[in-house]
Coordinates of C-alpha atoms in Angstrom, one line a residue:
I15 CA 105.5 71.9 108.1
D16 CA 105.9 68.0 107.3
R17 CA 108.3 68.5 104.9
E18 CA 105.8 71.0 102.6
D19 CA 106.1 74.7 102.4
F20 CA 103.7 77.5 103.6
Y21 CA 104.4 80.8 103.1
L22 CA 102.7 83.5 105.7
D23 CA 102.3 86.8 103.6
L24 CA 103.2 89.3 106.8
L25 CA 104.4 88.5 110.4
F26 CA 104.9 91.0 113.3
Y27 CA 105.4 91.0 117.1
H28 CA 102.8 93.9 118.9
R29 CA 104.7 94.7 122.2
K30 CA 102.1 95.6 123.7
L31 CA 100.4 92.9 123.3
R32 CA 102.8 90.9 123.8
R33 CA 102.1 88.5 120.9
L34 CA 102.8 87.3 117.1
V35 CA 100.5 88.6 115.0
A36 CA 100.2 86.6 111.3
I37 CA 98.6 88.3 108.2
D38 CA 97.5 86.9 105.0
L39 CA 96.7 88.7 102.0
K40 CA 94.4 87.1 99.5
L41 CA 93.5 88.4 96.3
G42 CA 89.7 87.5 95.4
K43 CA 86.6 86.5 97.8
F44 CA 87.1 85.0 101.8
E45 CA 86.9 81.1 101.0
A46 CA 86.7 78.7 104.3
A47 CA 89.9 77.3 103.3
D48 CA 91.6 80.6 104.2
K49 CA 90.5 80.3 108.0
G50 CA 92.0 76.8 108.0
Q51 CA 95.3 77.9 106.2
M52 CA 95.6 80.8 108.9
E53 CA 95.0 78.2 111.9
L54 CA 97.5 75.7 111.0
Y55 CA 99.9 79.2 110.9
L56 CA 98.8 80.0 114.2
R57 CA 99.2 76.3 115.5
Y58 CA 102.8 76.3 114.0
L59 CA 103.8 79.9 115.8
D60 CA 102.4 78.9 119.0
K61 CA 104.3 75.8 119.3
H62 CA 107.4 76.8 117.4
E63 CA 108.2 80.3 117.9
R64 CA 106.2 81.6 121.2
E65 CA 108.4 82.6 123.7
P66 CA 107.8 82.3 127.1
G67 CA 105.8 85.0 128.7
E68 CA 104.1 86.2 125.1
E69 CA 100.5 85.3 124.5
A70 CA 99.4 83.3 121.7
P71 CA 99.7 84.5 118.1
L72 CA 96.8 86.3 116.4
G73 CA 95.9 85.9 112.8
L74 CA 94.4 88.4 110.2
I75 CA 93.1 87.5 107.4
L76 CA 92.5 90.4 104.5
C77 CA 90.7 89.6 101.3
E78 CA 89.8 91.2 98.2
S79 CA 85.9 90.6 98.8
A80 CA 84.0 88.3 101.3
G81 CA 80.0 87.6 101.5
E82 CA 78.3 89.2 104.3
E83 CA 77.7 86.2 106.1
Q84 CA 81.1 85.1 105.8

């Protein structure tokens, strides 16, 4: 994106939901920047990879730990 490399950990297609599912694996505690990074991935997938008839992509961030409120 804009001549920078970004790497999504896992990308699946869910047939019943008819959408891409992006999964980002994080070692350590959840940080607010992780959400922003996932939003970047989802905007890219929605704009460049989504096919007609598919729903908007879905993102999951799996972290080793997180605070209760986050």
